[in-house]
Protein backbone atom coordinates (compact mmCIF):
# COMPACT_ATOMS: atom_id res chain seq x y z
CA UNK A 1 0.00 0.00 0.00
CA UNK A 2 1.30 3.43 -0.98
CA UNK A 3 -0.02 6.38 1.02
CA UNK A 4 0.03 9.81 -0.56
CA UNK A 5 0.42 12.97 1.47
CA UNK A 6 0.76 16.68 0.93
CA UNK A 7 1.26 19.91 2.80
CA UNK A 8 -1.64 22.28 3.42
CA UNK A 9 -1.19 24.24 0.15
CA UNK A 10 -0.42 21.12 -1.89
CA UNK A 11 2.94 22.36 -3.23
CA UNK A 12 4.83 19.53 -1.55
CA UNK A 13 3.67 15.99 -2.24
CA UNK A 14 5.07 12.82 -0.78
CA UNK A 15 4.45 9.10 -0.62
CA UNK A 16 5.18 6.41 1.90
CA UNK A 17 5.36 2.85 0.68
CA UNK A 18 4.22 0.15 3.06
CA UNK A 19 3.10 -0.02 6.65
CA UNK A 20 4.37 2.11 9.51
CA UNK A 21 6.83 0.44 11.91
CA UNK A 22 5.17 2.07 14.90
CA UNK A 23 2.47 4.58 15.77
CA UNK A 24 2.46 6.45 19.05
CA UNK A 25 0.92 9.55 20.57
CA UNK A 26 3.61 11.94 21.79
CA UNK A 27 2.87 14.40 24.60
CA UNK A 28 6.29 16.08 24.78
CA UNK A 29 6.68 19.84 24.92
CA UNK A 30 8.75 19.97 21.76
CA UNK A 31 6.12 18.19 19.65
CA UNK A 32 3.44 20.32 21.24
CA UNK A 33 5.14 23.59 20.36
CA UNK A 34 6.06 22.37 16.88
CA UNK A 35 2.56 21.10 16.06
CA UNK A 36 0.69 23.77 18.06
CA UNK A 37 -1.46 20.92 19.28
CA UNK A 38 -1.89 19.18 22.68
CA UNK A 39 -0.55 15.88 21.32
CA UNK A 40 1.29 14.73 18.21
CA UNK A 41 0.71 11.50 16.29
CA UNK A 42 4.10 9.95 15.67
CA UNK A 43 4.11 7.54 12.74
CA UNK A 44 7.47 5.93 12.09
CA UNK A 45 8.71 4.67 8.75
CA UNK A 46 12.10 3.53 7.47
CA UNK A 47 13.85 6.29 5.50
CA UNK A 48 13.62 4.33 2.23
CA UNK A 49 9.82 4.12 2.51
CA UNK A 50 9.50 7.89 1.99
CA UNK A 51 9.62 9.55 -1.41
CA UNK A 52 9.13 13.27 -2.10
CA UNK A 53 7.17 13.37 -5.36
CA UNK A 54 6.71 17.14 -5.78
CA UNK A 55 8.08 20.41 -4.40
CA UNK A 56 11.30 19.08 -2.84
CA UNK A 57 12.89 22.53 -3.32
CA UNK A 58 10.19 24.10 -1.13
CA UNK A 59 11.07 22.01 1.92
CA UNK A 60 12.99 23.68 4.71
CA UNK A 61 13.88 22.31 8.11
CA UNK A 62 14.35 23.29 11.69
CA UNK A 63 16.49 21.25 14.07
CA UNK A 64 16.18 22.06 17.74
CA UNK A 65 18.75 19.34 18.36
CA UNK A 66 20.99 17.25 16.12
CA UNK A 67 19.31 14.34 14.38
CA UNK A 68 15.77 15.68 14.72
CA UNK A 69 15.20 17.56 11.49
CA UNK A 70 11.66 18.93 11.34
CA UNK A 71 10.60 19.52 7.74
CA UNK A 72 7.99 21.96 6.56
CA UNK A 73 6.71 23.66 3.41
CA UNK A 74 8.12 27.16 2.98
CA UNK A 75 5.03 28.27 1.04
CA UNK A 76 2.26 27.40 3.52
CA UNK A 77 4.20 26.58 6.67
CA UNK A 78 2.57 23.14 6.78
CA UNK A 79 4.54 20.47 8.61
CA UNK A 80 5.51 17.34 6.72
CA UNK A 81 7.78 14.99 8.64
CA UNK A 82 10.64 14.79 11.11
CA UNK A 83 13.80 13.07 9.96
CA UNK A 84 15.25 11.05 12.84
CA UNK A 85 17.38 8.81 10.60
CA UNK A 86 20.64 9.78 12.33
CA UNK A 87 19.27 9.19 15.83
CA UNK A 88 16.67 6.41 15.65
CA UNK A 89 17.00 5.31 12.00
CA UNK A 90 13.41 6.34 11.29
CA UNK A 91 11.35 9.11 9.75
CA UNK A 92 8.19 10.34 11.44
CA UNK A 93 5.76 11.20 8.66
CA UNK A 94 2.77 12.96 10.18
CA UNK A 95 -0.08 10.57 9.56
CA UNK A 96 -2.54 13.46 9.61
CA UNK A 97 -1.20 14.57 6.19
CA UNK A 98 -1.49 11.08 4.64
CA UNK A 99 -4.64 10.28 2.69
CA UNK A 100 -6.70 7.26 3.84
CA UNK A 101 -4.13 6.40 6.48
CA UNK A 102 -5.55 4.89 9.62
CA UNK A 103 -3.71 6.14 12.68
CA UNK A 104 -3.78 3.31 15.22
CA UNK A 105 -1.39 4.13 18.06
CA UNK A 106 -0.14 1.35 20.33
CA UNK A 107 1.22 3.56 23.11
CA UNK A 108 1.61 7.08 24.43
CA UNK A 109 5.09 8.53 24.95
CA UNK A 110 6.47 11.37 27.06
CA UNK A 111 3.28 11.15 29.12
CA UNK A 112 4.97 12.90 32.04
CA UNK A 113 4.54 16.12 30.02
CA UNK A 114 0.89 15.64 29.13
CA UNK A 115 -1.57 18.54 29.06
CA UNK A 116 -4.28 16.27 27.65
CA UNK A 117 -4.59 13.01 29.57
CA UNK A 118 -6.19 10.35 27.37
CA UNK A 119 -7.83 7.36 29.02
CA UNK A 120 -7.79 4.83 26.20
CA UNK A 121 -6.19 1.90 28.01
CA UNK A 122 -2.96 2.05 25.98
CA UNK A 123 0.40 2.00 27.80
CA UNK A 124 1.59 5.44 28.93
CA UNK A 125 5.38 5.68 28.80
CA UNK A 126 6.88 8.29 31.10
CA UNK A 127 9.43 9.06 28.37
CA UNK A 128 10.28 6.47 25.71
CA UNK A 129 10.17 2.68 25.49
CA UNK A 130 13.53 1.05 26.27
CA UNK A 131 14.21 0.16 22.62
CA UNK A 132 14.10 3.91 21.83
CA UNK A 133 16.59 4.73 24.54
CA UNK A 134 14.02 5.59 27.22
CA UNK A 135 13.44 4.38 30.76
CA UNK A 136 10.54 2.15 29.72
CA UNK A 137 8.70 3.35 32.83
CA UNK A 138 4.90 3.20 32.58
CA UNK A 139 2.71 5.87 34.23
CA UNK A 140 -0.95 5.73 35.31
CA UNK A 141 -3.46 7.16 32.88
ZN1 LIG B 1 2.63 23.98 1.35
ZN1 LIG C 1 7.34 14.54 21.11
PDB file of C-alpha atoms and ligand atoms in Angstrom:
ATOM      1  CA  UNK A   1       0.000   0.000   0.000  1.00  0.00           C
ATOM      2  CA  UNK A   2       1.304   3.432  -0.979  1.00  0.00           C
ATOM      3  CA  UNK A   3      -0.020   6.380   1.020  1.00  0.00           C
ATOM      4  CA  UNK A   4       0.034   9.814  -0.557  1.00  0.00           C
ATOM      5  CA  UNK A   5       0.421  12.967   1.466  1.00  0.00           C
ATOM      6  CA  UNK A   6       0.760  16.685   0.932  1.00  0.00           C
ATOM      7  CA  UNK A   7       1.263  19.910   2.803  1.00  0.00           C
ATOM      8  CA  UNK A   8      -1.638  22.278   3.420  1.00  0.00           C
ATOM      9  CA  UNK A   9      -1.191  24.243   0.149  1.00  0.00           C
ATOM     10  CA  UNK A  10      -0.424  21.123  -1.893  1.00  0.00           C
ATOM     11  CA  UNK A  11       2.939  22.358  -3.228  1.00  0.00           C
ATOM     12  CA  UNK A  12       4.835  19.532  -1.549  1.00  0.00           C
ATOM     13  CA  UNK A  13       3.671  15.990  -2.239  1.00  0.00           C
ATOM     14  CA  UNK A  14       5.074  12.817  -0.780  1.00  0.00           C
ATOM     15  CA  UNK A  15       4.447   9.101  -0.625  1.00  0.00           C
ATOM     16  CA  UNK A  16       5.177   6.414   1.897  1.00  0.00           C
ATOM     17  CA  UNK A  17       5.357   2.850   0.677  1.00  0.00           C
ATOM     18  CA  UNK A  18       4.222   0.152   3.064  1.00  0.00           C
ATOM     19  CA  UNK A  19       3.103  -0.020   6.652  1.00  0.00           C
ATOM     20  CA  UNK A  20       4.371   2.108   9.515  1.00  0.00           C
ATOM     21  CA  UNK A  21       6.828   0.441  11.905  1.00  0.00           C
ATOM     22  CA  UNK A  22       5.171   2.075  14.903  1.00  0.00           C
ATOM     23  CA  UNK A  23       2.471   4.581  15.775  1.00  0.00           C
ATOM     24  CA  UNK A  24       2.455   6.452  19.055  1.00  0.00           C
ATOM     25  CA  UNK A  25       0.920   9.551  20.565  1.00  0.00           C
ATOM     26  CA  UNK A  26       3.605  11.936  21.793  1.00  0.00           C
ATOM     27  CA  UNK A  27       2.873  14.400  24.599  1.00  0.00           C
ATOM     28  CA  UNK A  28       6.292  16.079  24.780  1.00  0.00           C
ATOM     29  CA  UNK A  29       6.676  19.845  24.923  1.00  0.00           C
ATOM     30  CA  UNK A  30       8.754  19.966  21.756  1.00  0.00           C
ATOM     31  CA  UNK A  31       6.124  18.189  19.650  1.00  0.00           C
ATOM     32  CA  UNK A  32       3.437  20.319  21.243  1.00  0.00           C
ATOM     33  CA  UNK A  33       5.139  23.590  20.365  1.00  0.00           C
ATOM     34  CA  UNK A  34       6.055  22.365  16.883  1.00  0.00           C
ATOM     35  CA  UNK A  35       2.563  21.104  16.061  1.00  0.00           C
ATOM     36  CA  UNK A  36       0.685  23.774  18.064  1.00  0.00           C
ATOM     37  CA  UNK A  37      -1.457  20.916  19.282  1.00  0.00           C
ATOM     38  CA  UNK A  38      -1.893  19.184  22.680  1.00  0.00           C
ATOM     39  CA  UNK A  39      -0.553  15.877  21.317  1.00  0.00           C
ATOM     40  CA  UNK A  40       1.289  14.734  18.210  1.00  0.00           C
ATOM     41  CA  UNK A  41       0.712  11.505  16.291  1.00  0.00           C
ATOM     42  CA  UNK A  42       4.098   9.954  15.671  1.00  0.00           C
ATOM     43  CA  UNK A  43       4.115   7.544  12.740  1.00  0.00           C
ATOM     44  CA  UNK A  44       7.466   5.932  12.091  1.00  0.00           C
ATOM     45  CA  UNK A  45       8.707   4.672   8.754  1.00  0.00           C
ATOM     46  CA  UNK A  46      12.096   3.534   7.467  1.00  0.00           C
ATOM     47  CA  UNK A  47      13.852   6.291   5.499  1.00  0.00           C
ATOM     48  CA  UNK A  48      13.624   4.332   2.229  1.00  0.00           C
ATOM     49  CA  UNK A  49       9.820   4.119   2.506  1.00  0.00           C
ATOM     50  CA  UNK A  50       9.499   7.893   1.992  1.00  0.00           C
ATOM     51  CA  UNK A  51       9.615   9.554  -1.409  1.00  0.00           C
ATOM     52  CA  UNK A  52       9.126  13.272  -2.103  1.00  0.00           C
ATOM     53  CA  UNK A  53       7.167  13.370  -5.360  1.00  0.00           C
ATOM     54  CA  UNK A  54       6.715  17.143  -5.776  1.00  0.00           C
ATOM     55  CA  UNK A  55       8.084  20.407  -4.396  1.00  0.00           C
ATOM     56  CA  UNK A  56      11.303  19.082  -2.837  1.00  0.00           C
ATOM     57  CA  UNK A  57      12.892  22.528  -3.320  1.00  0.00           C
ATOM     58  CA  UNK A  58      10.190  24.103  -1.131  1.00  0.00           C
ATOM     59  CA  UNK A  59      11.069  22.011   1.921  1.00  0.00           C
ATOM     60  CA  UNK A  60      12.993  23.682   4.706  1.00  0.00           C
ATOM     61  CA  UNK A  61      13.878  22.311   8.108  1.00  0.00           C
ATOM     62  CA  UNK A  62      14.350  23.293  11.688  1.00  0.00           C
ATOM     63  CA  UNK A  63      16.488  21.250  14.065  1.00  0.00           C
ATOM     64  CA  UNK A  64      16.178  22.060  17.739  1.00  0.00           C
ATOM     65  CA  UNK A  65      18.745  19.340  18.361  1.00  0.00           C
ATOM     66  CA  UNK A  66      20.987  17.247  16.116  1.00  0.00           C
ATOM     67  CA  UNK A  67      19.308  14.343  14.382  1.00  0.00           C
ATOM     68  CA  UNK A  68      15.765  15.684  14.718  1.00  0.00           C
ATOM     69  CA  UNK A  69      15.198  17.564  11.490  1.00  0.00           C
ATOM     70  CA  UNK A  70      11.663  18.929  11.337  1.00  0.00           C
ATOM     71  CA  UNK A  71      10.598  19.518   7.737  1.00  0.00           C
ATOM     72  CA  UNK A  72       7.993  21.960   6.565  1.00  0.00           C
ATOM     73  CA  UNK A  73       6.707  23.664   3.415  1.00  0.00           C
ATOM     74  CA  UNK A  74       8.117  27.164   2.978  1.00  0.00           C
ATOM     75  CA  UNK A  75       5.033  28.267   1.043  1.00  0.00           C
ATOM     76  CA  UNK A  76       2.259  27.402   3.517  1.00  0.00           C
ATOM     77  CA  UNK A  77       4.202  26.576   6.674  1.00  0.00           C
ATOM     78  CA  UNK A  78       2.570  23.141   6.779  1.00  0.00           C
ATOM     79  CA  UNK A  79       4.536  20.475   8.608  1.00  0.00           C
ATOM     80  CA  UNK A  80       5.511  17.339   6.722  1.00  0.00           C
ATOM     81  CA  UNK A  81       7.780  14.986   8.645  1.00  0.00           C
ATOM     82  CA  UNK A  82      10.636  14.791  11.107  1.00  0.00           C
ATOM     83  CA  UNK A  83      13.796  13.074   9.961  1.00  0.00           C
ATOM     84  CA  UNK A  84      15.245  11.051  12.840  1.00  0.00           C
ATOM     85  CA  UNK A  85      17.377   8.814  10.601  1.00  0.00           C
ATOM     86  CA  UNK A  86      20.639   9.780  12.327  1.00  0.00           C
ATOM     87  CA  UNK A  87      19.270   9.190  15.834  1.00  0.00           C
ATOM     88  CA  UNK A  88      16.674   6.412  15.649  1.00  0.00           C
ATOM     89  CA  UNK A  89      17.000   5.314  12.001  1.00  0.00           C
ATOM     90  CA  UNK A  90      13.410   6.337  11.295  1.00  0.00           C
ATOM     91  CA  UNK A  91      11.352   9.114   9.755  1.00  0.00           C
ATOM     92  CA  UNK A  92       8.190  10.344  11.436  1.00  0.00           C
ATOM     93  CA  UNK A  93       5.761  11.204   8.658  1.00  0.00           C
ATOM     94  CA  UNK A  94       2.772  12.960  10.182  1.00  0.00           C
ATOM     95  CA  UNK A  95      -0.083  10.574   9.559  1.00  0.00           C
ATOM     96  CA  UNK A  96      -2.539  13.464   9.615  1.00  0.00           C
ATOM     97  CA  UNK A  97      -1.202  14.570   6.191  1.00  0.00           C
ATOM     98  CA  UNK A  98      -1.488  11.078   4.644  1.00  0.00           C
ATOM     99  CA  UNK A  99      -4.644  10.280   2.693  1.00  0.00           C
ATOM    100  CA  UNK A 100      -6.695   7.261   3.842  1.00  0.00           C
ATOM    101  CA  UNK A 101      -4.127   6.402   6.477  1.00  0.00           C
ATOM    102  CA  UNK A 102      -5.554   4.886   9.616  1.00  0.00           C
ATOM    103  CA  UNK A 103      -3.709   6.143  12.675  1.00  0.00           C
ATOM    104  CA  UNK A 104      -3.775   3.309  15.219  1.00  0.00           C
ATOM    105  CA  UNK A 105      -1.389   4.131  18.064  1.00  0.00           C
ATOM    106  CA  UNK A 106      -0.145   1.352  20.328  1.00  0.00           C
ATOM    107  CA  UNK A 107       1.218   3.564  23.109  1.00  0.00           C
ATOM    108  CA  UNK A 108       1.609   7.082  24.432  1.00  0.00           C
ATOM    109  CA  UNK A 109       5.092   8.528  24.951  1.00  0.00           C
ATOM    110  CA  UNK A 110       6.465  11.375  27.064  1.00  0.00           C
ATOM    111  CA  UNK A 111       3.281  11.145  29.120  1.00  0.00           C
ATOM    112  CA  UNK A 112       4.969  12.898  32.045  1.00  0.00           C
ATOM    113  CA  UNK A 113       4.539  16.122  30.018  1.00  0.00           C
ATOM    114  CA  UNK A 114       0.890  15.644  29.128  1.00  0.00           C
ATOM    115  CA  UNK A 115      -1.574  18.541  29.056  1.00  0.00           C
ATOM    116  CA  UNK A 116      -4.280  16.272  27.647  1.00  0.00           C
ATOM    117  CA  UNK A 117      -4.591  13.009  29.570  1.00  0.00           C
ATOM    118  CA  UNK A 118      -6.194  10.346  27.371  1.00  0.00           C
ATOM    119  CA  UNK A 119      -7.834   7.360  29.022  1.00  0.00           C
ATOM    120  CA  UNK A 120      -7.793   4.828  26.201  1.00  0.00           C
ATOM    121  CA  UNK A 121      -6.194   1.901  28.007  1.00  0.00           C
ATOM    122  CA  UNK A 122      -2.959   2.052  25.975  1.00  0.00           C
ATOM    123  CA  UNK A 123       0.402   1.999  27.803  1.00  0.00           C
ATOM    124  CA  UNK A 124       1.594   5.444  28.926  1.00  0.00           C
ATOM    125  CA  UNK A 125       5.381   5.677  28.803  1.00  0.00           C
ATOM    126  CA  UNK A 126       6.878   8.292  31.104  1.00  0.00           C
ATOM    127  CA  UNK A 127       9.430   9.058  28.372  1.00  0.00           C
ATOM    128  CA  UNK A 128      10.282   6.469  25.714  1.00  0.00           C
ATOM    129  CA  UNK A 129      10.169   2.678  25.492  1.00  0.00           C
ATOM    130  CA  UNK A 130      13.532   1.046  26.272  1.00  0.00           C
ATOM    131  CA  UNK A 131      14.213   0.158  22.622  1.00  0.00           C
ATOM    132  CA  UNK A 132      14.101   3.913  21.827  1.00  0.00           C
ATOM    133  CA  UNK A 133      16.588   4.729  24.542  1.00  0.00           C
ATOM    134  CA  UNK A 134      14.020   5.592  27.222  1.00  0.00           C
ATOM    135  CA  UNK A 135      13.440   4.377  30.761  1.00  0.00           C
ATOM    136  CA  UNK A 136      10.539   2.152  29.719  1.00  0.00           C
ATOM    137  CA  UNK A 137       8.702   3.346  32.826  1.00  0.00           C
ATOM    138  CA  UNK A 138       4.895   3.196  32.585  1.00  0.00           C
ATOM    139  CA  UNK A 139       2.706   5.873  34.233  1.00  0.00           C
ATOM    140  CA  UNK A 140      -0.949   5.726  35.308  1.00  0.00           C
ATOM    141  CA  UNK A 141      -3.458   7.164  32.880  1.00  0.00           C
TER     142      UNK A 141
HETATM  143 ZN1  LIG B   1       2.630  23.979   1.347  1.00  0.00          ZN
HETATM  144 ZN1  LIG B   2       7.343  14.538  21.109  1.00  0.00          ZN
END
